PDB file of C-alpha atoms and ligand atoms in Angstrom:
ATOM      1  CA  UNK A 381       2.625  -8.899 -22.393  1.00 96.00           C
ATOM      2  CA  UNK A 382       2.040  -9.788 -18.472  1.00 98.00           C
ATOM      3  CA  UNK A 383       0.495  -9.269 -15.524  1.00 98.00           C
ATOM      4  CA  UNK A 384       0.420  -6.328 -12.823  1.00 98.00           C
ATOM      5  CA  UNK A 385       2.155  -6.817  -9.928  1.00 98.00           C
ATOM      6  CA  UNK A 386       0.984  -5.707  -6.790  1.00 98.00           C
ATOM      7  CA  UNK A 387       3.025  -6.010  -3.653  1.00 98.00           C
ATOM      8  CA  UNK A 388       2.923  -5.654   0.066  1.00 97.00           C
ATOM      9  CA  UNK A 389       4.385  -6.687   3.093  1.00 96.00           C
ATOM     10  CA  UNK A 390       1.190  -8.774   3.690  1.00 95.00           C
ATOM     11  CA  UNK A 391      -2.291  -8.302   3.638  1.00 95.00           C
ATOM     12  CA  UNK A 392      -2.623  -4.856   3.035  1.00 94.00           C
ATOM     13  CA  UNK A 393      -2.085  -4.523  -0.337  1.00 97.00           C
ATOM     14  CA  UNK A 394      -5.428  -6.378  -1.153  1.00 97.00           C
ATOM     15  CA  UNK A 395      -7.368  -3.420  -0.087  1.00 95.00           C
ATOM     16  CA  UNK A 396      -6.101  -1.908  -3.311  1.00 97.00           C
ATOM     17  CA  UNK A 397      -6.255  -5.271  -5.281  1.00 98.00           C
ATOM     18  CA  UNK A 398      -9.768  -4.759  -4.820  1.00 98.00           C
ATOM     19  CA  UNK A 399     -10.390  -1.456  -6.111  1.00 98.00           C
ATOM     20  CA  UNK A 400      -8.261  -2.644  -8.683  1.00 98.00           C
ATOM     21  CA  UNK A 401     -10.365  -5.568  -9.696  1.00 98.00           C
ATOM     22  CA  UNK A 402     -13.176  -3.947  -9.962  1.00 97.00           C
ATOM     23  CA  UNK A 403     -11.844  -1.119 -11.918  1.00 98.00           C
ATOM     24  CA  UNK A 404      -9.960  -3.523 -14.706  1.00 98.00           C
ATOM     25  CA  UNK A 405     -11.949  -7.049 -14.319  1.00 97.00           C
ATOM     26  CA  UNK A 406     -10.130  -8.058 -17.556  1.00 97.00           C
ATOM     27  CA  UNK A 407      -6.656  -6.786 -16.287  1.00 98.00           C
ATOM     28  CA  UNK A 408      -4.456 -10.142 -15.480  1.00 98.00           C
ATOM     29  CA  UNK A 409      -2.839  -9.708 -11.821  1.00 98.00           C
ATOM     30  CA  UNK A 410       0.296 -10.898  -9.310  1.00 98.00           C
ATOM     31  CA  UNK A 411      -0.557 -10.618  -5.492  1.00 98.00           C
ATOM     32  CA  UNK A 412       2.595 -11.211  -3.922  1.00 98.00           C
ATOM     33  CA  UNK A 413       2.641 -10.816   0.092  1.00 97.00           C
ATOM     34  CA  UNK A 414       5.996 -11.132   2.196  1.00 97.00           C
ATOM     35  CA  UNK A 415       3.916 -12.795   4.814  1.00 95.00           C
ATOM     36  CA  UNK A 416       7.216 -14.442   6.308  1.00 95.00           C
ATOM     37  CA  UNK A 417       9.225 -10.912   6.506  1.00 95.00           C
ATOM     38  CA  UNK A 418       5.940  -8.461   7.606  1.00 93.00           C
ATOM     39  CA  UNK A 419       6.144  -6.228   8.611  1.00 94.00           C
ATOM     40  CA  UNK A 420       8.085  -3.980   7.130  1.00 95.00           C
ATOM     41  CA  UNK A 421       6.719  -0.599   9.808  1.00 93.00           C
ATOM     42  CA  UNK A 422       9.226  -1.031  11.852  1.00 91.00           C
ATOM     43  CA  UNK A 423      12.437  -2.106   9.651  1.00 95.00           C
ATOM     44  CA  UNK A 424      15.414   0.333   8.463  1.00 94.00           C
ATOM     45  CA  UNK A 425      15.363   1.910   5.103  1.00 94.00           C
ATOM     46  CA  UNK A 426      18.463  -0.923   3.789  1.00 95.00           C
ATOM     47  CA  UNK A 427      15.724  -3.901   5.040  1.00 96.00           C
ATOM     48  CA  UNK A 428      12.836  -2.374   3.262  1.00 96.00           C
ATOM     49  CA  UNK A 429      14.671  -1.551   0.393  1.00 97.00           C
ATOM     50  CA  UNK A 430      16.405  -4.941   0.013  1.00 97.00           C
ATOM     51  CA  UNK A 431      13.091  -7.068   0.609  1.00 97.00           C
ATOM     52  CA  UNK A 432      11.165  -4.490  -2.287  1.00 98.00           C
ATOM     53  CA  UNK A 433      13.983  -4.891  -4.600  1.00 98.00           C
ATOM     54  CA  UNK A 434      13.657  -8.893  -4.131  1.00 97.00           C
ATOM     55  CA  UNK A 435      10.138  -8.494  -4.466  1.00 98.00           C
ATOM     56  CA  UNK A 436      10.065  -6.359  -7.758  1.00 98.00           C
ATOM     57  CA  UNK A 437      12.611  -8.853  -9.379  1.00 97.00           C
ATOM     58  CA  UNK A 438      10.249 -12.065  -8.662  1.00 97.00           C
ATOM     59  CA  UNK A 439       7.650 -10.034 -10.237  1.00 98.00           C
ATOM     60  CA  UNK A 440       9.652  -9.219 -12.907  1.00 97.00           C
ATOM     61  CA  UNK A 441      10.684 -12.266 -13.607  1.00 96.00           C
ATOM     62  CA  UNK A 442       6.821 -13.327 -13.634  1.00 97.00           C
ATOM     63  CA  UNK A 443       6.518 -11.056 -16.522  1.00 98.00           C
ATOM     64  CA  UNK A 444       5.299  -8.292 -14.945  1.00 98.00           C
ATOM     65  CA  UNK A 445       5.863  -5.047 -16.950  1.00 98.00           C
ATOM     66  CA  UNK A 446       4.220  -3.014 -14.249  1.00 98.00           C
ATOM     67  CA  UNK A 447       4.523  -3.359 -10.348  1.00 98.00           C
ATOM     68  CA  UNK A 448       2.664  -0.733  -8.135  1.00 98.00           C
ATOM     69  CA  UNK A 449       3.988  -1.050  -4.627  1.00 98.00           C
ATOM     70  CA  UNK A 450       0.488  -0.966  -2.534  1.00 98.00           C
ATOM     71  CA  UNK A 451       2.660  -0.639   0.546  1.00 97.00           C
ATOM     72  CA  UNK A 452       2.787   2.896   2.000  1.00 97.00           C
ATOM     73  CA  UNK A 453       6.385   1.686   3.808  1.00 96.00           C
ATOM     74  CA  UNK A 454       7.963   0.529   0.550  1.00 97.00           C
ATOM     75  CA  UNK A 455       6.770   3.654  -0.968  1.00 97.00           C
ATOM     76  CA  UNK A 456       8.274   5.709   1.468  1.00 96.00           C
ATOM     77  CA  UNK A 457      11.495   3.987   1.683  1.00 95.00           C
ATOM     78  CA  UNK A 458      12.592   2.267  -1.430  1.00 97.00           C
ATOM     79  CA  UNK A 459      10.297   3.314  -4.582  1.00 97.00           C
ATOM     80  CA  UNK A 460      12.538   6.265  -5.456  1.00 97.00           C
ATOM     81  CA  UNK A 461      15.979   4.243  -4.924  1.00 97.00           C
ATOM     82  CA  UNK A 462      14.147   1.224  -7.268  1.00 98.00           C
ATOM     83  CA  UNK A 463      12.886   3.824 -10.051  1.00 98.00           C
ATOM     84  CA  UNK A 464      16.274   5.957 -10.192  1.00 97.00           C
ATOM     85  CA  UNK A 465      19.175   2.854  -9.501  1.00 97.00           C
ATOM     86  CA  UNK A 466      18.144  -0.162 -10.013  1.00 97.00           C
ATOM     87  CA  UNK A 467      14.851   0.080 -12.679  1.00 97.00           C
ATOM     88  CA  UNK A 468      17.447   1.566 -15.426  1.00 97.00           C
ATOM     89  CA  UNK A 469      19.807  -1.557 -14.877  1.00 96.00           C
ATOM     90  CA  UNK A 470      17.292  -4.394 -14.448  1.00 95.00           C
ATOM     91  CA  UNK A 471      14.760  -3.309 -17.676  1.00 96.00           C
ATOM     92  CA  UNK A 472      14.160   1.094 -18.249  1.00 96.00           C
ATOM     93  CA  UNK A 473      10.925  -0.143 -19.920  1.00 96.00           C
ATOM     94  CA  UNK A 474       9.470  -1.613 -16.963  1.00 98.00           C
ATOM     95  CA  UNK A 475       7.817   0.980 -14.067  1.00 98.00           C
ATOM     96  CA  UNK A 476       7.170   0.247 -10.784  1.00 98.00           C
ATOM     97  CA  UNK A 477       4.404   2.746  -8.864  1.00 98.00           C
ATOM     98  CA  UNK A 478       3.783   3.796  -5.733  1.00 98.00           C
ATOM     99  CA  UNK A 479       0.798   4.822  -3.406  1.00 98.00           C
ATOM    100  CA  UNK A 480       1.860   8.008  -1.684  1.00 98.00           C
ATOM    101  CA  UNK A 481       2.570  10.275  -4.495  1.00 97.00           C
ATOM    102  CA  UNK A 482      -1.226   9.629  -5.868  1.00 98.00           C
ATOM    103  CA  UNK A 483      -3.179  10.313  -2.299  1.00 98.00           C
ATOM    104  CA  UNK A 484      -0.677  13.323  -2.225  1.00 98.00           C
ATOM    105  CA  UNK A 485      -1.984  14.484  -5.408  1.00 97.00           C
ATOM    106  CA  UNK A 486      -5.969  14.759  -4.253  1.00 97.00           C
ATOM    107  CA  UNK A 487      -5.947  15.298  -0.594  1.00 97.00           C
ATOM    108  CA  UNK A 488      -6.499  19.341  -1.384  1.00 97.00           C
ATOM    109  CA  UNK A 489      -9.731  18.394  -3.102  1.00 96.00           C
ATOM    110  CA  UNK A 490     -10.768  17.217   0.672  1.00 97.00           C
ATOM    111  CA  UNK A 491     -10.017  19.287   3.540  1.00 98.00           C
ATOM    112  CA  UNK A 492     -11.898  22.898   4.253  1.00 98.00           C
ATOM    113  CA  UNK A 493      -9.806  23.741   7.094  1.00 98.00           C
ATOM    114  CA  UNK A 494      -6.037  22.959   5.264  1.00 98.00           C
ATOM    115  CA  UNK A 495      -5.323  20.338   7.874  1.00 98.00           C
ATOM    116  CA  UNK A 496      -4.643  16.487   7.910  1.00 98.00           C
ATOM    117  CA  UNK A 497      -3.863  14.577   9.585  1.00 98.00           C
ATOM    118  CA  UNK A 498      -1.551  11.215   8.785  1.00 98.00           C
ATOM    119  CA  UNK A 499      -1.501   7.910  10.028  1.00 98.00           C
ATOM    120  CA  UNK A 500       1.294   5.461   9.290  1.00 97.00           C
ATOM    121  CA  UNK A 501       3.897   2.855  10.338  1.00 95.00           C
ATOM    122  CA  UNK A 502       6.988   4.168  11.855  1.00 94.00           C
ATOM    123  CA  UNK A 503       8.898   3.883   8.528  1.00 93.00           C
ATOM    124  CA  UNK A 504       6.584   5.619   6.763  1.00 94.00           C
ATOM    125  CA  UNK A 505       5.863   8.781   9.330  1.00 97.00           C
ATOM    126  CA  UNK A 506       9.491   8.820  10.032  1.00 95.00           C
ATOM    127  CA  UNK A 507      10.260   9.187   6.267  1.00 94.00           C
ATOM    128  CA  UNK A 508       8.522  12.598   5.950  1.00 97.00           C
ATOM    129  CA  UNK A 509       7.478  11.089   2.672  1.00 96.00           C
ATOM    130  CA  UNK A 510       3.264  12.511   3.111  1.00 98.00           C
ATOM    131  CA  UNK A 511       4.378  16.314   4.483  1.00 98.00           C
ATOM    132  CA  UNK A 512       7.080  16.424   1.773  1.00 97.00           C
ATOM    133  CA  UNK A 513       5.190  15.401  -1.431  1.00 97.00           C
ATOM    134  CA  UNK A 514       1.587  17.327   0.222  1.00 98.00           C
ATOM    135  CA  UNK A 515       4.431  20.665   0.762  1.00 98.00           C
ATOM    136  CA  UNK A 516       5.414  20.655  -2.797  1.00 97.00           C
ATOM    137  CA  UNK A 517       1.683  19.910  -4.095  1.00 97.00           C
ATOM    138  CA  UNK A 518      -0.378  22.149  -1.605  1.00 98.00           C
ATOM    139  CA  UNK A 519       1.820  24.354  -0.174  1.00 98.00           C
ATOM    140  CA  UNK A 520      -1.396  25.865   2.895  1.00 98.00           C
ATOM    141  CA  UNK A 521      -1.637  22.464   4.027  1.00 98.00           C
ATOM    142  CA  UNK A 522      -0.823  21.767   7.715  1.00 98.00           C
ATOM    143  CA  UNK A 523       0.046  17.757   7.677  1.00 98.00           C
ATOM    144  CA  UNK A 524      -0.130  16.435  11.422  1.00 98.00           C
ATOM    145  CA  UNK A 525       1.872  13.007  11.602  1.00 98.00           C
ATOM    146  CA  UNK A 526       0.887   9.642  14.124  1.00 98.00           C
ATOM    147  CA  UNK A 527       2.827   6.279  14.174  1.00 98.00           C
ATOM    148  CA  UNK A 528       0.894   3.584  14.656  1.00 98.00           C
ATOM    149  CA  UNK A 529       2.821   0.501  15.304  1.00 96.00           C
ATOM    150  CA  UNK A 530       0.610  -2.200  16.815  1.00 97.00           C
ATOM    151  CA  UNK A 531      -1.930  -1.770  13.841  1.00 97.00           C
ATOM    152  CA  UNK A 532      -0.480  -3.524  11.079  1.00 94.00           C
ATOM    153  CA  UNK A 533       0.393  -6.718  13.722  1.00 93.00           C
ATOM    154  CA  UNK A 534      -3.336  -6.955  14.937  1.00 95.00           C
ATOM    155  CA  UNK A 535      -4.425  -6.687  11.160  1.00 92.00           C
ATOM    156  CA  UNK A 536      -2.057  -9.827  10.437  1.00 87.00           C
ATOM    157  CA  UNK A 537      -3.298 -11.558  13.249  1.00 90.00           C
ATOM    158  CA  UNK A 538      -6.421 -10.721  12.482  1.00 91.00           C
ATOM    159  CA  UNK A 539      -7.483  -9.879  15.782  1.00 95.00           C
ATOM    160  CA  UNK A 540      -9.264  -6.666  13.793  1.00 95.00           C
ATOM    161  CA  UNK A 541     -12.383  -6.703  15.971  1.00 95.00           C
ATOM    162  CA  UNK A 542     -10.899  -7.466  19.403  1.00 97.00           C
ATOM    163  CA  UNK A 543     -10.956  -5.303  22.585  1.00 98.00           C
ATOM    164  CA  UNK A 544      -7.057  -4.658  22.349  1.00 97.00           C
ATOM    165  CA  UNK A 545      -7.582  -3.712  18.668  1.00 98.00           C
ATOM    166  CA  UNK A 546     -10.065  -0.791  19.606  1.00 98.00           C
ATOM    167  CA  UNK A 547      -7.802  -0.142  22.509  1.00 98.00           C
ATOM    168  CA  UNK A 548      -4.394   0.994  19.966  1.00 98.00           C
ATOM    169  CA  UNK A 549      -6.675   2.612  17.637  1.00 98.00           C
ATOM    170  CA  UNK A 550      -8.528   4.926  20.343  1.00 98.00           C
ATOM    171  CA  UNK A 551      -5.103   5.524  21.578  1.00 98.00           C
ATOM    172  CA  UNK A 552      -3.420   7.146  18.508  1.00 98.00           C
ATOM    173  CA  UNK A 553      -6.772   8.724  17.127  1.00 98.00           C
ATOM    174  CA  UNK A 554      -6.775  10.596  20.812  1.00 98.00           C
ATOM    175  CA  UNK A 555      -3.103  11.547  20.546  1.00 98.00           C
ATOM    176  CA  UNK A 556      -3.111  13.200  17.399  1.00 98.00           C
ATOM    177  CA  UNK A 557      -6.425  14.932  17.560  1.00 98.00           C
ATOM    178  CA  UNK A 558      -4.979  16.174  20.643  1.00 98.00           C
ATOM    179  CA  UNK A 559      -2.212  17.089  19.416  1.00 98.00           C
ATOM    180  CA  UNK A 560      -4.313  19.037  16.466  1.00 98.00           C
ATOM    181  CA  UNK A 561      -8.038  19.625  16.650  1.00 98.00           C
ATOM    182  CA  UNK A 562      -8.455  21.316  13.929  1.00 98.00           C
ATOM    183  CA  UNK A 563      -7.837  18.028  11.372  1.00 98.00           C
ATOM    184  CA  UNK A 564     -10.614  17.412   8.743  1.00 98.00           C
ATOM    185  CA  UNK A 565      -9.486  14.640   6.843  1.00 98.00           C
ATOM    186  CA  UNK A 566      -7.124  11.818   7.885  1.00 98.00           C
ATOM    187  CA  UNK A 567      -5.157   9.793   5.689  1.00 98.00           C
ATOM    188  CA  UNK A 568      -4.524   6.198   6.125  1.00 98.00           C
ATOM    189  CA  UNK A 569      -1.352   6.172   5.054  1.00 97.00           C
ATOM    190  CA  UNK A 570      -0.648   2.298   5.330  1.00 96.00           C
ATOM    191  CA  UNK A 571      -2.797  -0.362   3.196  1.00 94.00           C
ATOM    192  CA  UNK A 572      -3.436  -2.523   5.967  1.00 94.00           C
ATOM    193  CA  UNK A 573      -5.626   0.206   7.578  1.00 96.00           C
ATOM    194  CA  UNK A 574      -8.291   0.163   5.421  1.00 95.00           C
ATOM    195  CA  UNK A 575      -8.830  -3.434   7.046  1.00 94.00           C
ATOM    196  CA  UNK A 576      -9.437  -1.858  10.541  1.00 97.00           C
ATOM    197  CA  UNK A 577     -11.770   1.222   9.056  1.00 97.00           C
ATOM    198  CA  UNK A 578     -15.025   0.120  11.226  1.00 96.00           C
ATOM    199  CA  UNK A 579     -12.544   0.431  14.596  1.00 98.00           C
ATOM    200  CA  UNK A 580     -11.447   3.807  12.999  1.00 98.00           C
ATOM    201  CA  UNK A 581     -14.650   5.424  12.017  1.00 98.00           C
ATOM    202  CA  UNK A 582     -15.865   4.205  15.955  1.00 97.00           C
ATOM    203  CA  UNK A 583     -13.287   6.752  17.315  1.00 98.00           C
ATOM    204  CA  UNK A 584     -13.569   9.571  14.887  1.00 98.00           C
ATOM    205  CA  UNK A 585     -15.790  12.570  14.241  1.00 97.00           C
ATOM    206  CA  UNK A 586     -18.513  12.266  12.053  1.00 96.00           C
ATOM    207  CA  UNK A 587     -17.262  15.407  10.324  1.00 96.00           C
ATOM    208  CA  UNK A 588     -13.614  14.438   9.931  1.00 98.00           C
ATOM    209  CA  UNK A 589     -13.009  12.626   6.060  1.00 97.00           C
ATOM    210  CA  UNK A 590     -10.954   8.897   6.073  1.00 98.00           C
ATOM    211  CA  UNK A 591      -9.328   8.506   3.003  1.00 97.00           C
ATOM    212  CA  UNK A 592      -8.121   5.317   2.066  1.00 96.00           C
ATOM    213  CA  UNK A 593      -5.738   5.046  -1.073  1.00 95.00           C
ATOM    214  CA  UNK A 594      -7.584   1.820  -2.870  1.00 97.00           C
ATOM    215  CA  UNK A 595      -9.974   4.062  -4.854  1.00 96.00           C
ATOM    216  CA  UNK A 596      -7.568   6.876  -5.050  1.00 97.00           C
ATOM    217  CA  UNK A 597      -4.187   4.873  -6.600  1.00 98.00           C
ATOM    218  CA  UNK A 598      -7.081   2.863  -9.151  1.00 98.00           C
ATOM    219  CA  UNK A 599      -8.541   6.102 -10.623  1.00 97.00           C
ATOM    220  CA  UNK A 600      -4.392   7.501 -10.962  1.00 98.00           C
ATOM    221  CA  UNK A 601      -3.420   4.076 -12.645  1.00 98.00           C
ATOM    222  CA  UNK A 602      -5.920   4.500 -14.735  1.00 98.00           C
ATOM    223  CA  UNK A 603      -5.001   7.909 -15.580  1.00 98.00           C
ATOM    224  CA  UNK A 604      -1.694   6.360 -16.006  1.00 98.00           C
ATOM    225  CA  UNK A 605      -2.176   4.171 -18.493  1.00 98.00           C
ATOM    226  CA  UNK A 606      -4.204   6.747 -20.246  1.00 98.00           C
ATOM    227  CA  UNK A 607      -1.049   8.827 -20.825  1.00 98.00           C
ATOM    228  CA  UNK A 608       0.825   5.401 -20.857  1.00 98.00           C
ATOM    229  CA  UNK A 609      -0.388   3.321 -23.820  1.00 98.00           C
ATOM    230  CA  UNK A 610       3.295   2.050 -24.110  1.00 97.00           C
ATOM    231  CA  UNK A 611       2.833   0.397 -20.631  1.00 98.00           C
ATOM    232  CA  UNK A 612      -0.907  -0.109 -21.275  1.00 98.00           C
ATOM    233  CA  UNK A 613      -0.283  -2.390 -24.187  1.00 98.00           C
ATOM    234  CA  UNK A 614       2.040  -4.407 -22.439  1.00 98.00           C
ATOM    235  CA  UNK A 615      -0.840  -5.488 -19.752  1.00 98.00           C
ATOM    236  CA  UNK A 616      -1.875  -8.515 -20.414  1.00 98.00           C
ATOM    237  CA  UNK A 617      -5.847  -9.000 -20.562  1.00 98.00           C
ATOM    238  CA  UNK A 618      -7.525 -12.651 -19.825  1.00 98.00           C
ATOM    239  CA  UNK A 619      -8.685 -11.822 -16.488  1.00 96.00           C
ATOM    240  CA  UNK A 620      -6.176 -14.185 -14.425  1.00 97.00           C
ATOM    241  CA  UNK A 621      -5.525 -13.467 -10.830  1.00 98.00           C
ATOM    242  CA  UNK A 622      -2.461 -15.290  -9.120  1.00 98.00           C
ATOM    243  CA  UNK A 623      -1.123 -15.181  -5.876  1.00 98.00           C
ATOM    244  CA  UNK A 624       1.838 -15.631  -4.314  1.00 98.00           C
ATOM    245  CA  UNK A 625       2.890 -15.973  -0.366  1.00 98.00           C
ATOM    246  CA  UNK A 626       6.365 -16.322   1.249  1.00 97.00           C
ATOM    247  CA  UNK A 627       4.938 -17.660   4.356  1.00 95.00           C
ATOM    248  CA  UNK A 628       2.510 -21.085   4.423  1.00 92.00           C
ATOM    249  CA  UNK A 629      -0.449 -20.830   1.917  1.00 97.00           C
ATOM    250  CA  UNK A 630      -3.314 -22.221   3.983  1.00 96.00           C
ATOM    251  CA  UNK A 631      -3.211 -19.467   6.222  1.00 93.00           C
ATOM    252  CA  UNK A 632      -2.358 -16.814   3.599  1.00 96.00           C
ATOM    253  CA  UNK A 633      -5.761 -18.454   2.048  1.00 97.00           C
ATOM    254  CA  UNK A 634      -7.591 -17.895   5.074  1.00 94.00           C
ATOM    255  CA  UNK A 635      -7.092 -14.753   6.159  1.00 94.00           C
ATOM    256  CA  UNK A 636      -6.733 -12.951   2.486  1.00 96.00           C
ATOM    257  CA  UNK A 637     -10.200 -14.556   0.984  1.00 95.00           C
ATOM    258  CA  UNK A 638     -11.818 -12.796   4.419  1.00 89.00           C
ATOM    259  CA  UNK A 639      -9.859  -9.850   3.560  1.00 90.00           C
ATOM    260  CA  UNK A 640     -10.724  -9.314  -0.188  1.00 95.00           C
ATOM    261  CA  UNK A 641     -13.854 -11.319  -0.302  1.00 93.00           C
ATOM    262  CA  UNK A 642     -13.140 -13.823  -2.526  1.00 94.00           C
ATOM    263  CA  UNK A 643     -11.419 -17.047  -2.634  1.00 96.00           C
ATOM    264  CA  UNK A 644      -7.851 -17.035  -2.791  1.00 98.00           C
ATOM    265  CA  UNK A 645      -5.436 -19.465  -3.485  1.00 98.00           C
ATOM    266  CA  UNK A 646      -1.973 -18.467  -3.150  1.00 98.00           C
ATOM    267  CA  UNK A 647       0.985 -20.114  -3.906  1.00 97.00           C
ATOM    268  CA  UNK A 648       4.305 -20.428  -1.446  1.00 97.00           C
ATOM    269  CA  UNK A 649       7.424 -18.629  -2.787  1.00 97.00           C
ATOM    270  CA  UNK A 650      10.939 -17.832  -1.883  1.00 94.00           C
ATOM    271  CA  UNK A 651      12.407 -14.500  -1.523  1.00 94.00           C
ATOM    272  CA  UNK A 652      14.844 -13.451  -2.814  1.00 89.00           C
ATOM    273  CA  UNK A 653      14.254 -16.180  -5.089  1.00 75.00           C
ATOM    274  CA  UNK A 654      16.811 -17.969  -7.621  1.00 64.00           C
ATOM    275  CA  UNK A 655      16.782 -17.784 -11.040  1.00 58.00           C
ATOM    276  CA  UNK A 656      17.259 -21.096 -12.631  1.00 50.00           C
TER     277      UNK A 656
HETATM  278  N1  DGL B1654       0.801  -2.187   4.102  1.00 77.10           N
HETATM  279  C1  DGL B1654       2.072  -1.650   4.558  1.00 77.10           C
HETATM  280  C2  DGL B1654       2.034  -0.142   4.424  1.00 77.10           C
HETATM  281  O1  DGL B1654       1.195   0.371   3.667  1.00 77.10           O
HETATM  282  C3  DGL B1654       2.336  -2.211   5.903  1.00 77.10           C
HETATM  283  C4  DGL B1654       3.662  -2.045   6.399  1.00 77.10           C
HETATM  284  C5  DGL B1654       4.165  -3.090   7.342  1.00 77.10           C
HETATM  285  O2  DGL B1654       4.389  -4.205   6.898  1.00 77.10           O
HETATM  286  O3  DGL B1654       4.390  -2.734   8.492  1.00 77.10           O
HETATM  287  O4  DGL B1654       2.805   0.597   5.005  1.00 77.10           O
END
């Protein structure tokens, strides 16, 4: 038995640690954030998928039997390549998860007018991985894609409710509602976003649905490990919550017991790290 890993580039991922904590309180948990590589937006599909891969081994080697990825950009670029190459060769009875594929999976329950709109990092709009997976699921959905690469960086430097924060979100809410009035629900497609959701709701219409993927990938884990009792049983259960940092724990402390709420103590580590 062990605990679930979560990963991110950073900070992000805590906004679905937290739906996951309060869904499974007794559930034992990994937080591990590449603070010293983040982020990941902007970096080619070999980077992402090298620094994921790293990440999934430390995990694994922490005893994880289950690692969900809450990282839309390691999602997008190197779940698949993990699950299908490498997952058979490191363990086959370990699974790693993603977020995309379970927003993908509800967002018809939420839009009236068959139009969304999708907000991500560059490596994650640039993948096609949201218009592909909501194509083969709803095939009368219009998806409507916007890059937003100065969000995750203020969000790290947690300059969330600065002038120059409001300034990049009004900017790419304006181009793509512009670009498509017609959206009725917007997906943020990147786990730090959630973090800058007051900034977001400022600039949207009332009428217009935010969906954020902390609630969303906790009810499909769930589901998951409903269908899964193999994997289920294998989650260890005395309520322990680690985490782990590659860049200098004080400020990882800081800024991630503002973000979740709590008090966090994370612990430096080295990726990729050395087995001894
Ligand atoms: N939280 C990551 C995501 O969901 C952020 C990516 C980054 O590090 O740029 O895409």
């Amino acid at each position: 038995m062990g605990p679930i890993g979560v990963f991110d580039s950073g900070y992000g991922g805590l906004t679905i640690l937290g739906e996951l904590l309060k869904k499974f309180p007794k559930y034992d948990f990994i937080y591990l954030g590449d603070n010293a590589r983040s982020p990941y937006g902007n970096r080619s599909f070999e980077v992402v998928y090298k620094y994921t891969l790293e990440a999934v081994e430390l995990l694994f080697n922490e005893g994880c039997h289950l690692v969900i990825l809450a990282c839309n950009t390691a999602s997008a670029k190197a779940l698949r390549t993990i699950q299908q190459k490498n997952l058979p060769l490191l363990d086959p009875n370990r699974r790693v998860l993603g977020v995309i594929r379970p927003v993908s999976e509800v967002v018809g329950n939420y839009t009236k007018t068959r139009t969304i709109g999708i907000l991500g990092t560059i490596g994650t709009i640039l993948s096609n991985s949201y218009p592909l997976e909501i194509a083969k699921l709803f095939p009368d959905i219009k998806t409507v894609q916007e890059a937003c690469p100065m969000w995750v960086p203020i969000v790290e430097n947690n300059e969330i409710f600065s002038e120059g924060a409001n300034y990049f979100v009004k900017k790419n809410i304006q181009s793509i509602f512009s670009r498509e009035p017609n959206i009725d629900t917007l997906i943020l497609g990147c786990t730090h976003y959630p973090l800058l959701l007051p900034v977001i709701e400022k600039n949207v219409e009332k009428n217009v649905q935010i969906l954020t993927s902390g609630k969303i990938v906790t009810d499909s884990l769930s589901n998951y490990l409903e269908r899964h009792p193999e994997i289920e049983i294998k989650c260890s259960k005395t309520g322990i919550l680690k985490f782990f940092t590659t860049e200098n724990p004080e400020k990882f402390n800081q800024t991630a017991s503002l973000f979740l709420g709590r008090d966090v103590e994370g612990t430096k580590v080295e990726l990729p790290f050395l087995i001894k």
